[in-house]
Short mmCIF file of C-alpha atoms and ligand atoms in Angstrom, two decimals:
data_model
loop_
_atom_site.label_atom_id
_atom_site.label_comp_id
_atom_site.label_asym_id
_atom_site.label_seq_id
_atom_site.Cartn_x
_atom_site.Cartn_y
_atom_site.Cartn_z
CA UNK A 1 -16.82 22.92 -70.56
CA UNK A 2 -19.36 20.79 -68.70
CA UNK A 3 -22.86 20.04 -69.97
CA UNK A 4 -22.56 21.35 -73.53
CA UNK A 5 -25.66 21.62 -75.66
CA UNK A 6 -24.79 18.83 -78.08
CA UNK A 7 -25.70 19.33 -81.73
CA UNK A 8 -25.52 16.02 -83.57
CA UNK A 9 -24.45 16.60 -87.16
CA UNK A 10 -26.40 14.65 -89.75
CA UNK A 11 -24.76 16.71 -92.48
CA UNK A 12 -27.08 19.62 -93.21
CA UNK A 13 -25.52 22.76 -94.64
CA UNK A 14 -27.06 24.63 -91.74
CA UNK A 15 -25.83 22.50 -88.84
CA UNK A 16 -23.21 24.92 -87.60
CA UNK A 17 -25.77 27.70 -87.69
CA UNK A 18 -27.57 25.85 -84.90
CA UNK A 19 -24.41 26.01 -82.78
CA UNK A 20 -24.02 29.64 -83.62
CA UNK A 21 -27.61 30.56 -82.74
CA UNK A 22 -27.19 28.87 -79.38
CA UNK A 23 -23.98 30.80 -78.76
CA UNK A 24 -25.83 33.98 -79.69
CA UNK A 25 -28.37 33.12 -77.03
CA UNK A 26 -25.39 33.05 -74.64
CA UNK A 27 -24.96 29.28 -74.18
CA UNK A 28 -22.19 26.89 -75.00
CA UNK A 29 -22.82 24.41 -77.76
CA UNK A 30 -20.70 21.99 -79.69
CA UNK A 31 -21.02 19.81 -82.76
CA UNK A 32 -20.68 16.01 -82.62
CA UNK A 33 -20.92 13.24 -85.20
CA UNK A 34 -23.81 10.79 -84.62
CA UNK A 35 -21.41 8.08 -83.37
CA UNK A 36 -19.94 10.40 -80.76
CA UNK A 37 -23.06 10.74 -78.62
CA UNK A 38 -21.64 8.64 -75.80
CA UNK A 39 -18.51 10.80 -75.73
CA UNK A 40 -20.40 14.03 -75.05
CA UNK A 41 -20.43 13.46 -71.32
CA UNK A 42 -23.57 14.86 -69.77
CA UNK A 43 -25.15 17.21 -72.31
CA UNK A 44 -27.66 19.77 -71.05
CA UNK A 45 -29.73 19.20 -74.19
CA UNK A 46 -29.35 17.43 -77.53
CA UNK A 47 -30.29 18.68 -80.99
CA UNK A 48 -30.37 16.32 -83.96
CA UNK A 49 -29.63 18.31 -87.10
CA UNK A 50 -31.06 18.05 -90.58
CA UNK A 51 -29.19 16.23 -93.31
CA UNK A 52 -29.15 15.45 -97.02
CA UNK A 53 -29.81 11.71 -96.66
CA UNK A 54 -33.13 9.90 -96.28
CA UNK A 55 -33.90 7.82 -93.21
CA UNK A 56 -35.30 5.25 -95.67
CA UNK A 57 -31.91 4.64 -97.34
CA UNK A 58 -29.84 1.61 -96.36
CA UNK A 59 -27.15 2.67 -93.86
CA UNK A 60 -28.82 6.01 -93.23
CA UNK A 61 -27.08 7.91 -90.40
CA UNK A 62 -28.42 6.67 -87.11
CA UNK A 63 -28.34 7.50 -83.42
CA UNK A 64 -28.05 5.34 -80.30
CA UNK A 65 -31.65 5.94 -79.31
CA UNK A 66 -31.65 3.92 -76.08
CA UNK A 67 -28.67 5.92 -74.87
CA UNK A 68 -30.28 9.19 -75.99
CA UNK A 69 -33.42 8.38 -73.96
CA UNK A 70 -31.33 7.41 -70.94
CA UNK A 71 -29.89 10.96 -70.80
CA UNK A 72 -33.29 12.32 -69.78
CA UNK A 73 -32.57 15.75 -71.26
CA UNK A 74 -34.59 17.78 -73.79
CA UNK A 75 -34.05 16.58 -77.37
CA UNK A 76 -34.98 18.48 -80.51
CA UNK A 77 -34.95 16.78 -83.91
CA UNK A 78 -34.74 19.14 -86.87
CA UNK A 79 -35.79 17.94 -90.36
CA UNK A 80 -33.85 14.65 -90.75
CA UNK A 81 -33.56 14.62 -86.95
CA UNK A 82 -37.33 14.81 -86.59
CA UNK A 83 -37.89 12.04 -89.14
CA UNK A 84 -35.36 9.84 -87.38
CA UNK A 85 -37.04 10.37 -84.00
CA UNK A 86 -40.42 9.60 -85.49
CA UNK A 87 -39.09 6.25 -86.74
CA UNK A 88 -37.52 5.54 -83.35
CA UNK A 89 -40.84 6.14 -81.61
CA UNK A 90 -42.50 3.64 -83.96
CA UNK A 91 -43.90 6.05 -86.57
CA UNK A 92 -43.16 6.11 -90.29
CA UNK A 93 -41.48 8.35 -92.84
CA UNK A 94 -42.39 8.45 -96.52
CA UNK A 95 -41.22 10.35 -99.58
CA UNK A 96 -43.03 13.69 -99.84
CA UNK A 97 -44.96 14.52 -103.02
CA UNK A 98 -42.43 17.17 -103.95
CA UNK A 99 -39.12 18.33 -102.63
CA UNK A 100 -40.07 21.29 -100.45
CA UNK A 101 -37.43 23.99 -100.47
CA UNK A 102 -37.90 27.56 -99.30
CA UNK A 103 -40.48 29.52 -97.37
CA UNK A 104 -43.62 27.98 -95.87
CA UNK A 105 -46.00 28.94 -93.07
CA UNK A 106 -46.19 27.54 -89.58
CA UNK A 107 -49.62 27.33 -87.99
CA UNK A 108 -49.34 26.66 -84.28
CA UNK A 109 -52.01 24.28 -82.97
CA UNK A 110 -54.31 25.75 -80.33
CA UNK A 111 -52.97 25.08 -76.85
CA UNK A 112 -49.46 24.18 -78.05
CA UNK A 113 -46.80 25.27 -75.59
CA UNK A 114 -43.27 23.92 -75.00
CA UNK A 115 -41.04 24.79 -77.94
CA UNK A 116 -43.78 26.83 -79.64
CA UNK A 117 -44.69 28.75 -76.50
CA UNK A 118 -45.59 32.42 -77.11
CA UNK A 119 -45.29 32.24 -80.91
CA UNK A 120 -47.56 34.30 -83.13
CA UNK A 121 -49.18 31.16 -84.43
CA UNK A 122 -48.81 32.11 -88.09
CA UNK A 123 -45.29 32.84 -89.25
CA UNK A 124 -42.79 32.12 -91.99
CA UNK A 125 -40.58 29.07 -91.70
CA UNK A 126 -37.83 27.72 -93.97
CA UNK A 127 -38.10 24.21 -95.37
CA UNK A 128 -35.55 22.03 -97.11
CA UNK A 129 -36.63 18.39 -97.34
CA UNK A 130 -38.19 15.71 -99.51
CA UNK A 131 -39.26 13.05 -96.97
CA UNK A 132 -42.04 13.71 -94.50
CA UNK A 133 -43.47 11.90 -91.47
CA UNK A 134 -46.39 9.79 -92.72
CA UNK A 135 -47.57 7.85 -89.65
CA UNK A 136 -47.28 9.21 -86.17
CA UNK A 137 -46.96 6.98 -83.11
CA UNK A 138 -49.93 7.04 -80.77
CA UNK A 139 -48.42 9.14 -78.02
CA UNK A 140 -47.16 11.79 -80.47
CA UNK A 141 -48.82 15.19 -80.36
CA UNK A 142 -48.90 17.50 -83.39
CA UNK A 143 -48.14 21.04 -82.20
CA UNK A 144 -47.73 22.78 -85.55
CA UNK A 145 -48.79 22.27 -89.16
CA UNK A 146 -48.16 23.94 -92.51
CA UNK A 147 -50.93 25.55 -94.57
CA UNK A 148 -51.80 22.13 -96.08
CA UNK A 149 -52.34 20.68 -92.62
CA UNK A 150 -49.15 18.57 -92.78
CA UNK A 151 -47.55 18.14 -89.32
CA UNK A 152 -44.34 20.19 -89.11
CA UNK A 153 -43.88 20.33 -85.32
CA UNK A 154 -44.22 17.31 -83.07
CA UNK A 155 -43.86 16.36 -79.45
CA UNK A 156 -43.47 12.68 -78.55
CA UNK A 157 -43.19 13.16 -74.80
CA UNK A 158 -41.95 15.70 -72.25
CA UNK A 159 -38.34 15.45 -73.52
CA UNK A 160 -38.62 14.72 -77.24
CA UNK A 161 -39.59 17.37 -79.81
CA UNK A 162 -39.28 17.66 -83.54
CA UNK A 163 -39.64 20.27 -86.26
CA UNK A 164 -39.59 19.73 -89.98
CA UNK A 165 -38.27 23.22 -90.75
CA UNK A 166 -35.01 24.98 -89.92
CA UNK A 167 -35.21 27.32 -86.90
CA UNK A 168 -31.50 28.19 -87.33
CA UNK A 169 -31.81 30.05 -90.64
CA UNK A 170 -32.82 33.68 -90.53
CA UNK A 171 -35.71 33.10 -92.95
CA UNK A 172 -37.55 31.27 -90.17
CA UNK A 173 -39.02 34.33 -88.49
CA UNK A 174 -39.49 32.91 -85.02
CA UNK A 175 -36.64 30.40 -85.22
CA UNK A 176 -34.64 31.94 -82.38
CA UNK A 177 -37.72 31.96 -80.16
CA UNK A 178 -38.19 28.26 -80.83
CA UNK A 179 -34.58 27.52 -79.89
CA UNK A 180 -34.89 29.72 -76.80
CA UNK A 181 -38.08 27.90 -75.76
CA UNK A 182 -36.41 24.57 -76.31
CA UNK A 183 -33.39 25.51 -74.20
CA UNK A 184 -35.63 26.80 -71.42
CA UNK A 185 -36.67 23.15 -70.93
CA UNK A 186 -33.07 22.24 -70.01
CA UNK A 187 -31.36 22.43 -66.63
CA UNK A 188 -27.79 23.67 -65.94
CA UNK A 189 -27.32 25.47 -69.25
CA UNK A 190 -23.62 26.23 -69.83
CA UNK A 191 -22.89 29.93 -70.48
CA UNK A 192 -20.78 30.96 -73.50
CA UNK A 193 -18.38 33.91 -73.36
CA UNK A 194 -15.71 34.66 -75.95
CA UNK A 195 -13.19 35.55 -73.24
CA UNK A 196 -13.47 32.15 -71.62
CA UNK A 197 -13.65 30.45 -75.01
CA UNK A 198 -10.32 32.15 -75.76
CA UNK A 199 -8.83 30.52 -72.67
CA UNK A 200 -10.15 27.15 -73.81
CA UNK A 201 -8.63 27.71 -77.24
CA UNK A 202 -5.28 28.56 -75.71
CA UNK A 203 -5.43 25.35 -73.67
CA UNK A 204 -6.37 23.45 -76.82
CA UNK A 205 -3.47 24.98 -78.79
CA UNK A 206 -0.96 24.12 -76.05
CA UNK A 207 -2.28 20.58 -75.78
CA UNK A 208 -2.30 20.02 -79.54
CA UNK A 209 1.12 21.57 -80.12
CA UNK A 210 2.67 19.60 -77.29
CA UNK A 211 6.16 21.03 -77.77
CA UNK A 212 6.27 20.41 -81.55
CA UNK A 213 7.70 22.97 -83.95
CA UNK A 214 4.89 24.89 -85.65
CA UNK A 215 4.77 26.52 -89.07
CA UNK A 216 1.95 28.74 -90.14
CA UNK A 217 1.01 30.27 -93.47
CA UNK A 218 -0.14 33.88 -93.21
CA UNK A 219 -2.01 36.10 -95.64
CA UNK A 220 -2.71 39.29 -93.73
CA UNK A 221 -6.39 38.38 -93.63
CA UNK A 222 -8.41 38.22 -90.45
CA UNK A 223 -8.18 34.46 -89.94
CA UNK A 224 -4.45 33.91 -90.21
CA UNK A 225 -3.75 37.10 -88.23
CA UNK A 226 -6.03 35.98 -85.40
CA UNK A 227 -4.43 32.55 -85.53
CA UNK A 228 -0.97 34.11 -85.27
CA UNK A 229 -2.10 36.24 -82.31
CA UNK A 230 -3.59 33.15 -80.65
CA UNK A 231 -0.40 31.13 -81.12
CA UNK A 232 1.57 34.05 -79.75
CA UNK A 233 -0.70 34.31 -76.71
CA UNK A 234 -0.38 30.56 -76.15
CA UNK A 235 3.39 31.02 -76.02
CA UNK A 236 3.95 29.04 -79.23
CA UNK A 237 6.96 30.21 -81.16
CA UNK A 238 5.89 29.57 -84.74
CA UNK A 239 7.57 30.14 -88.06
CA UNK A 240 5.36 32.33 -90.28
CA UNK A 241 5.46 32.04 -94.05
CA UNK A 242 3.79 34.39 -96.49
CA UNK A 243 3.48 33.13 -100.06
CA UNK A 244 2.86 35.95 -102.50
CA UNK A 245 0.80 34.16 -105.14
CA UNK A 246 0.47 37.20 -107.36
CA UNK A 247 -3.28 36.73 -106.91
CA UNK A 248 -3.49 39.31 -104.15
CA UNK A 249 -5.05 42.74 -104.06
CA UNK A 250 -3.09 45.93 -104.54
CA UNK A 251 -0.41 46.55 -101.88
CA UNK A 252 -1.48 43.49 -99.96
CA UNK A 253 2.00 42.03 -99.64
CA UNK A 254 3.31 45.26 -98.07
CA UNK A 255 0.42 45.45 -95.64
CA UNK A 256 1.06 41.94 -94.38
CA UNK A 257 4.71 42.77 -93.76
CA UNK A 258 3.84 45.85 -91.78
CA UNK A 259 1.16 44.13 -89.71
CA UNK A 260 3.52 41.40 -88.58
CA UNK A 261 6.31 43.80 -87.84
CA UNK A 262 3.83 45.76 -85.65
CA UNK A 263 3.04 42.52 -83.83
CA UNK A 264 6.77 42.06 -83.33
CA UNK A 265 6.77 38.83 -85.32
CA UNK A 266 9.00 38.00 -88.23
CA UNK A 267 7.60 36.58 -91.43
CA UNK A 268 9.32 35.01 -94.39
CA UNK A 269 7.99 36.15 -97.76
CA UNK A 270 8.20 34.05 -100.91
CA UNK A 271 7.45 35.73 -104.21
CA UNK A 272 5.83 33.02 -106.33
CA UNK A 273 3.65 35.07 -108.68
CA UNK A 274 5.28 33.80 -111.87
CA UNK A 275 4.86 30.18 -110.86
CA UNK A 276 1.17 30.64 -110.12
CA UNK A 277 0.52 32.42 -113.38
CA UNK A 278 2.22 29.77 -115.46
CA UNK A 279 0.47 26.97 -113.60
CA UNK A 280 -2.88 28.63 -114.29
CA UNK A 281 -2.24 29.28 -117.98
CA UNK A 282 -5.17 28.11 -120.11
CA UNK A 283 -7.04 26.65 -117.13
CA UNK A 284 -10.69 27.67 -117.04
CA UNK A 285 -12.50 25.17 -114.82
CA UNK A 286 -13.09 26.72 -111.38
CA UNK A 287 -12.48 23.55 -109.37
CA UNK A 288 -9.36 22.81 -111.42
CA UNK A 289 -8.08 26.32 -110.72
CA UNK A 290 -8.66 25.85 -107.03
CA UNK A 291 -6.90 22.50 -107.06
CA UNK A 292 -3.90 23.92 -108.95
CA UNK A 293 -3.61 26.90 -106.63
CA UNK A 294 -4.03 24.73 -103.55
CA UNK A 295 -1.41 22.21 -104.68
CA UNK A 296 1.09 24.80 -105.82
CA UNK A 297 0.63 26.75 -102.65
CA UNK A 298 1.36 23.64 -100.66
CA UNK A 299 4.39 22.75 -102.86
CA UNK A 300 5.87 26.20 -102.48
CA UNK A 301 5.09 26.35 -98.81
CA UNK A 302 6.69 22.96 -98.10
CA UNK A 303 9.52 23.74 -100.49
CA UNK A 304 10.34 26.62 -98.16
CA UNK A 305 9.80 24.96 -94.80
CA UNK A 306 10.98 21.43 -95.68
CA UNK A 307 9.01 18.17 -95.85
CA UNK A 308 9.41 17.18 -92.25
CA UNK A 309 7.14 19.83 -90.80
CA UNK A 310 6.19 18.72 -87.33
CA UNK A 311 2.99 20.69 -87.14
CA UNK A 312 1.11 22.98 -89.50
CA UNK A 313 -1.27 25.61 -88.05
CA UNK A 314 -4.11 26.78 -90.31
CA UNK A 315 -6.73 29.48 -89.75
CA UNK A 316 -9.54 27.35 -91.17
CA UNK A 317 -13.00 28.54 -90.11
CA UNK A 318 -16.13 26.50 -89.82
CA UNK A 319 -17.70 27.55 -93.15
CA UNK A 320 -14.52 26.38 -94.95
CA UNK A 321 -14.87 23.03 -93.26
CA UNK A 322 -18.53 22.61 -94.07
CA UNK A 323 -18.43 23.94 -97.63
CA UNK A 324 -15.62 21.67 -98.73
CA UNK A 325 -16.58 18.67 -96.64
CA UNK A 326 -15.83 15.40 -98.42
CA UNK A 327 -16.91 11.80 -98.01
CA UNK A 328 -15.56 11.65 -94.45
CA UNK A 329 -18.56 13.56 -93.21
CA UNK A 330 -22.11 13.64 -94.44
CA UNK A 331 -22.34 17.08 -96.08
CA UNK A 332 -21.94 17.32 -99.86
CA UNK A 333 -18.98 19.14 -101.46
CA UNK A 334 -19.86 22.61 -102.72
CA UNK A 335 -16.41 23.89 -103.53
CA UNK A 336 -12.96 22.88 -102.53
CA UNK A 337 -11.34 25.33 -100.19
CA UNK A 338 -7.64 25.85 -100.58
CA UNK A 339 -6.72 24.69 -97.11
CA UNK A 340 -8.43 21.34 -97.52
CA UNK A 341 -6.43 19.94 -100.44
CA UNK A 342 -5.37 16.27 -100.36
CA UNK A 343 -1.87 16.74 -99.05
CA UNK A 344 -3.02 18.81 -96.11
CA UNK A 345 -5.87 16.39 -95.42
CA UNK A 346 -3.28 13.57 -95.36
CA UNK A 347 -1.21 15.49 -92.82
CA UNK A 348 -4.35 16.16 -90.87
CA UNK A 349 -5.12 12.46 -90.67
CA UNK A 350 -1.61 11.97 -89.36
CA UNK A 351 -2.27 14.52 -86.60
CA UNK A 352 0.11 17.09 -88.07
CA UNK A 353 -2.34 19.94 -88.63
CA UNK A 354 -4.05 22.13 -86.06
CA UNK A 355 -6.98 24.34 -86.90
CA UNK A 356 -7.92 26.06 -83.65
CA UNK A 357 -10.51 28.35 -85.28
CA UNK A 358 -12.42 25.54 -86.96
CA UNK A 359 -15.53 25.93 -84.81
CA UNK A 360 -15.87 29.66 -85.35
CA UNK A 361 -17.66 31.93 -87.77
CA UNK A 362 -16.03 35.05 -89.13
CA UNK A 363 -17.61 37.52 -86.74
CA UNK A 364 -16.66 35.31 -83.81
CA UNK A 365 -13.07 35.25 -85.07
CA UNK A 366 -13.18 39.04 -85.22
CA UNK A 367 -14.41 39.16 -81.64
CA UNK A 368 -11.58 36.84 -80.65
CA UNK A 369 -9.09 39.04 -82.54
CA UNK A 370 -10.25 42.09 -80.61
CA UNK A 371 -9.89 40.26 -77.29
CA UNK A 372 -6.39 39.28 -78.41
CA UNK A 373 -5.60 42.96 -79.07
CA UNK A 374 -5.30 43.03 -82.86
CA UNK A 375 -5.76 46.44 -84.54
CA UNK A 376 -9.30 47.22 -85.73
CA UNK A 377 -8.19 47.70 -89.35
CA UNK A 378 -7.07 44.07 -89.34
CA UNK A 379 -10.05 42.53 -87.53
CA UNK A 380 -12.60 44.43 -89.58
CA UNK A 381 -11.05 43.54 -92.94
CA UNK A 382 -13.36 41.98 -95.45
CA UNK A 383 -12.86 38.26 -96.00
CA UNK A 384 -10.68 37.38 -98.97
CA UNK A 385 -10.68 33.92 -100.53
CA UNK A 386 -7.59 31.72 -100.37
CA UNK A 387 -7.36 31.36 -104.17
CA UNK A 388 -7.42 35.15 -104.28
CA UNK A 389 -8.24 37.09 -107.41
CA UNK A 390 -8.21 33.88 -109.47
CA UNK A 391 -11.82 33.27 -108.39
CA UNK A 392 -12.66 36.83 -109.45
CA UNK A 393 -11.31 36.21 -112.95
CA UNK A 394 -13.71 33.63 -114.39
CA UNK A 395 -12.12 31.79 -117.30
CA UNK A 396 -8.38 31.92 -117.81
CA UNK A 397 -6.37 33.98 -115.34
CA UNK A 398 -3.92 36.28 -117.08
CA UNK A 399 -1.62 39.03 -115.90
CA UNK A 400 -3.66 41.56 -117.85
CA UNK A 401 -6.96 40.53 -116.23
CA UNK A 402 -5.40 40.52 -112.78
CA UNK A 403 -4.12 44.06 -113.30
CA UNK A 404 -7.59 45.19 -114.31
CA UNK A 405 -9.29 43.51 -111.35
CA UNK A 406 -6.74 44.90 -108.89
CA UNK A 407 -7.08 48.42 -110.17
CA UNK A 408 -10.90 48.42 -110.27
CA UNK A 409 -11.11 46.72 -106.90
CA UNK A 410 -8.92 49.36 -105.28
CA UNK A 411 -11.09 52.14 -106.68
CA UNK A 412 -14.30 50.48 -105.47
CA UNK A 413 -12.96 49.68 -101.99
CA UNK A 414 -11.44 53.16 -101.53
CA UNK A 415 -14.78 54.68 -102.39
CA UNK A 416 -16.64 52.44 -99.96
CA UNK A 417 -14.22 53.50 -97.23
CA UNK A 418 -14.56 57.20 -98.13
CA UNK A 419 -18.35 56.96 -97.97
CA UNK A 420 -18.37 54.91 -94.75
CA UNK A 421 -19.87 51.89 -96.43
CA UNK A 422 -16.90 49.55 -95.98
CA UNK A 423 -17.85 48.42 -92.47
CA UNK A 424 -21.53 48.09 -93.30
CA UNK A 425 -21.03 45.37 -95.86
CA UNK A 426 -19.75 41.87 -95.28
CA UNK A 427 -17.61 41.90 -98.37
CA UNK A 428 -17.16 43.93 -101.52
CA UNK A 429 -14.99 43.49 -104.58
CA UNK A 430 -14.61 43.91 -108.31
CA UNK A 431 -14.52 40.91 -110.64
CA UNK A 432 -13.81 40.84 -114.33
CA UNK A 433 -16.38 39.38 -116.70
CA UNK A 434 -14.42 37.45 -119.31
CA UNK A 435 -16.38 38.83 -122.20
CA UNK A 436 -15.45 41.81 -124.32
CA UNK A 437 -18.20 44.13 -125.41
CA UNK A 438 -18.37 47.08 -127.73
CA UNK A 439 -18.29 50.65 -126.51
CA UNK A 440 -17.17 54.12 -127.57
CA UNK A 441 -14.14 55.81 -126.07
CA UNK A 442 -13.31 59.27 -127.36
CA UNK A 443 -14.54 58.97 -130.92
CA UNK A 444 -13.37 55.45 -131.30
CA UNK A 445 -15.00 52.09 -131.05
CA UNK A 446 -13.74 50.14 -128.07
CA UNK A 447 -13.89 46.40 -127.53
CA UNK A 448 -13.07 45.78 -123.91
CA UNK A 449 -13.92 43.85 -120.76
CA UNK A 450 -16.92 44.36 -118.50
CA UNK A 451 -16.45 44.55 -114.72
CA UNK A 452 -18.81 43.36 -112.06
CA UNK A 453 -18.98 45.09 -108.71
CA UNK A 454 -20.34 43.04 -105.83
CA UNK A 455 -21.12 44.10 -102.27
CA UNK A 456 -23.03 41.78 -99.97
CA UNK A 457 -24.64 41.85 -96.58
CA UNK A 458 -24.21 38.62 -94.69
CA UNK A 459 -23.97 37.24 -91.20
CA UNK A 460 -21.72 34.33 -91.87
CA UNK A 461 -21.28 33.93 -95.65
CA UNK A 462 -23.62 30.92 -95.65
CA UNK A 463 -26.34 33.16 -97.09
CA UNK A 464 -26.02 36.71 -98.44
CA UNK A 465 -28.07 39.62 -99.74
CA UNK A 466 -26.72 42.13 -102.25
CA UNK A 467 -26.09 45.47 -100.58
CA UNK A 468 -28.39 48.33 -101.56
CA UNK A 469 -25.57 50.80 -102.15
CA UNK A 470 -26.67 54.32 -103.10
CA UNK A 471 -26.97 54.86 -106.88
CA UNK A 472 -24.77 57.88 -106.53
CA UNK A 473 -21.95 55.79 -105.04
CA UNK A 474 -22.34 53.12 -107.71
CA UNK A 475 -22.37 55.84 -110.36
CA UNK A 476 -19.14 57.30 -109.05
CA UNK A 477 -17.46 53.89 -108.81
CA UNK A 478 -18.48 53.19 -112.38
CA UNK A 479 -17.21 56.57 -113.64
CA UNK A 480 -13.91 56.24 -111.90
CA UNK A 481 -13.35 52.71 -113.13
CA UNK A 482 -14.33 53.55 -116.72
CA UNK A 483 -12.04 56.57 -116.71
CA UNK A 484 -9.08 55.17 -114.84
CA UNK A 485 -8.84 51.48 -115.65
CA UNK A 486 -7.54 50.68 -119.14
CA UNK A 487 -9.24 47.72 -120.79
CA UNK A 488 -12.71 48.26 -119.29
CA UNK A 489 -15.71 49.83 -121.00
CA UNK A 490 -18.64 48.55 -118.95
CA UNK A 491 -19.43 48.25 -115.22
CA UNK A 492 -22.27 46.15 -113.80
CA UNK A 493 -23.54 45.77 -110.24
CA UNK A 494 -24.23 42.20 -109.15
CA UNK A 495 -27.68 41.85 -107.58
CA UNK A 496 -27.64 38.12 -106.87
CA UNK A 497 -28.43 36.67 -103.47
CA UNK A 498 -26.70 33.60 -102.05
CA UNK A 499 -28.23 31.10 -102.57
CA UNK A 500 -28.56 30.53 -105.43
CA UNK A 501 -25.41 32.50 -106.38
CA UNK A 502 -22.32 32.27 -104.23
CA UNK A 503 -20.47 35.32 -102.93
CA UNK A 504 -17.47 34.81 -105.18
CA UNK A 505 -17.80 34.27 -108.90
CA UNK A 506 -16.13 30.87 -108.74
P1 LIG B 601 -18.80 31.74 -101.53
O1 LIG B 601 -18.24 32.25 -102.81
O2 LIG B 601 -18.63 30.27 -101.36
O3 LIG B 601 -17.91 32.39 -100.39
O4 LIG B 601 -20.21 32.18 -101.27
C1 LIG B 601 -18.20 32.35 -99.03
C2 LIG B 601 -17.10 33.07 -98.32
O5 LIG B 601 -15.89 32.30 -98.36
C3 LIG B 601 -14.87 33.01 -99.03
N1 LIG B 601 -14.18 32.02 -99.83
C4 LIG B 601 -13.04 31.43 -99.47
N2 LIG B 601 -12.28 31.61 -98.39
N3 LIG B 601 -10.77 30.00 -99.19
C5 LIG B 601 -11.15 30.90 -98.25
O6 LIG B 601 -10.41 31.06 -97.27
C6 LIG B 601 -11.47 29.75 -100.30
O7 LIG B 601 -11.11 28.93 -101.12
C7 LIG B 601 -12.67 30.52 -100.45
N4 LIG B 601 -13.63 30.56 -101.40
C8 LIG B 601 -14.55 31.49 -100.99
C9 LIG B 601 -15.58 34.07 -99.83
O8 LIG B 601 -14.74 35.18 -100.08
C10 LIG B 601 -16.75 34.40 -98.93
O9 LIG B 601 -16.39 35.27 -97.89
#
């Protein structure tokens, strides 16, 4: 698409949220690495993201500033982006007194317009930085400050703007207004519609496949189902493999079979539960578990399809890319996602992996799935992690613990469906707490596991709130689990937000 709104990625955890917010405003935006600026073509506007590095470090990520100026389009620097622009305009950046993380207040300077046009003048913003601008170049105007009078919004000239805080996160109350104001300074804004994005994706799939034979792992989850539907729509005749890891929820394997037969597509199922369980025996470290599952999955998968796979299609979404980013990009690793293990990354370098959904967030994938005609029960399914129930069994994964988790999870999910809560939460599940506690069952002492129930509200899994489920529903879930699931004598409800917790236990 012509004239994208280019978001230059300096590695912040929130960078893709900027792209997403712009899409929500109805415009087309895309992410680029700092060195790719010249390849963007003619962007309608440029946003420089935040990032974990300091502009004062040797080899700090940089931008071709002369070229950026020559574009003569609106530019917004966010956090690191603002500090970088300040340096480019001849100002200075210094370490802040403290690392500022979390809520702060924006005070709009009297008479400020442009990106702060129409704002309340006193609203919450979200900070995440340690450096701050210390000296401002002469022509620079301060348009907003925090409560300590520190400049947090700058304007260097008619095109160049900067903000120290993150307008893309929902904790910045007027963040969307700021982005909207910024975009209103641009000409020829490209419109974003999922239906036309679908056409672009189909073109992309055809171009990337280029007549090669495709294999695709499926799980029955939203992502791989949407990917399969997209490949189908693009006229790609792929071979679909379903590896039953034994780490799935109750009846999941059967549901996958029936979904694909409804789509008129054949899948090959491999039952590998025993192999996964033995590989995981005595392993307790979460990253080690993920690595083992990832590697074994890949071994089994390639054992079935052969080593000389021409092209592998994966339903990787943007958050998977960002949360397991490694040294190749700037963001720091949070946890390794199963579809980004070494062997697959090697194939990817060799151009043998396609990930057509890698720019999308979950709800966008759902929207795409609906446009592609997938049944609602599939598109509205809660996300389920690649390593499956293993990340819901902290400590060693055993057959006994898996049985318990599966049983309790089914009870909890059934109840959420019965009470019409399933679609109101982003994700819900039961996890086992690997600690036995004392209780009384009948007249006897019991010494059994505790379960944790978790239900979260989220927009994109990057941040999450715990869902305020009715006590009565929680009470019933607890009663049913305590009565029906052997091996459990305690049920807890997890009231942790992300951050600092994550959605899954591991
Ligand atoms: P966390 O636990 O990181 O989870 O807050 C964010 C979202 O990602 C899902 N998740 C995964 N999905 N492979 C996946 O495909 C994985 O390895 C993985 N780990 C977590 C998680 O269920 C939540 O929706």
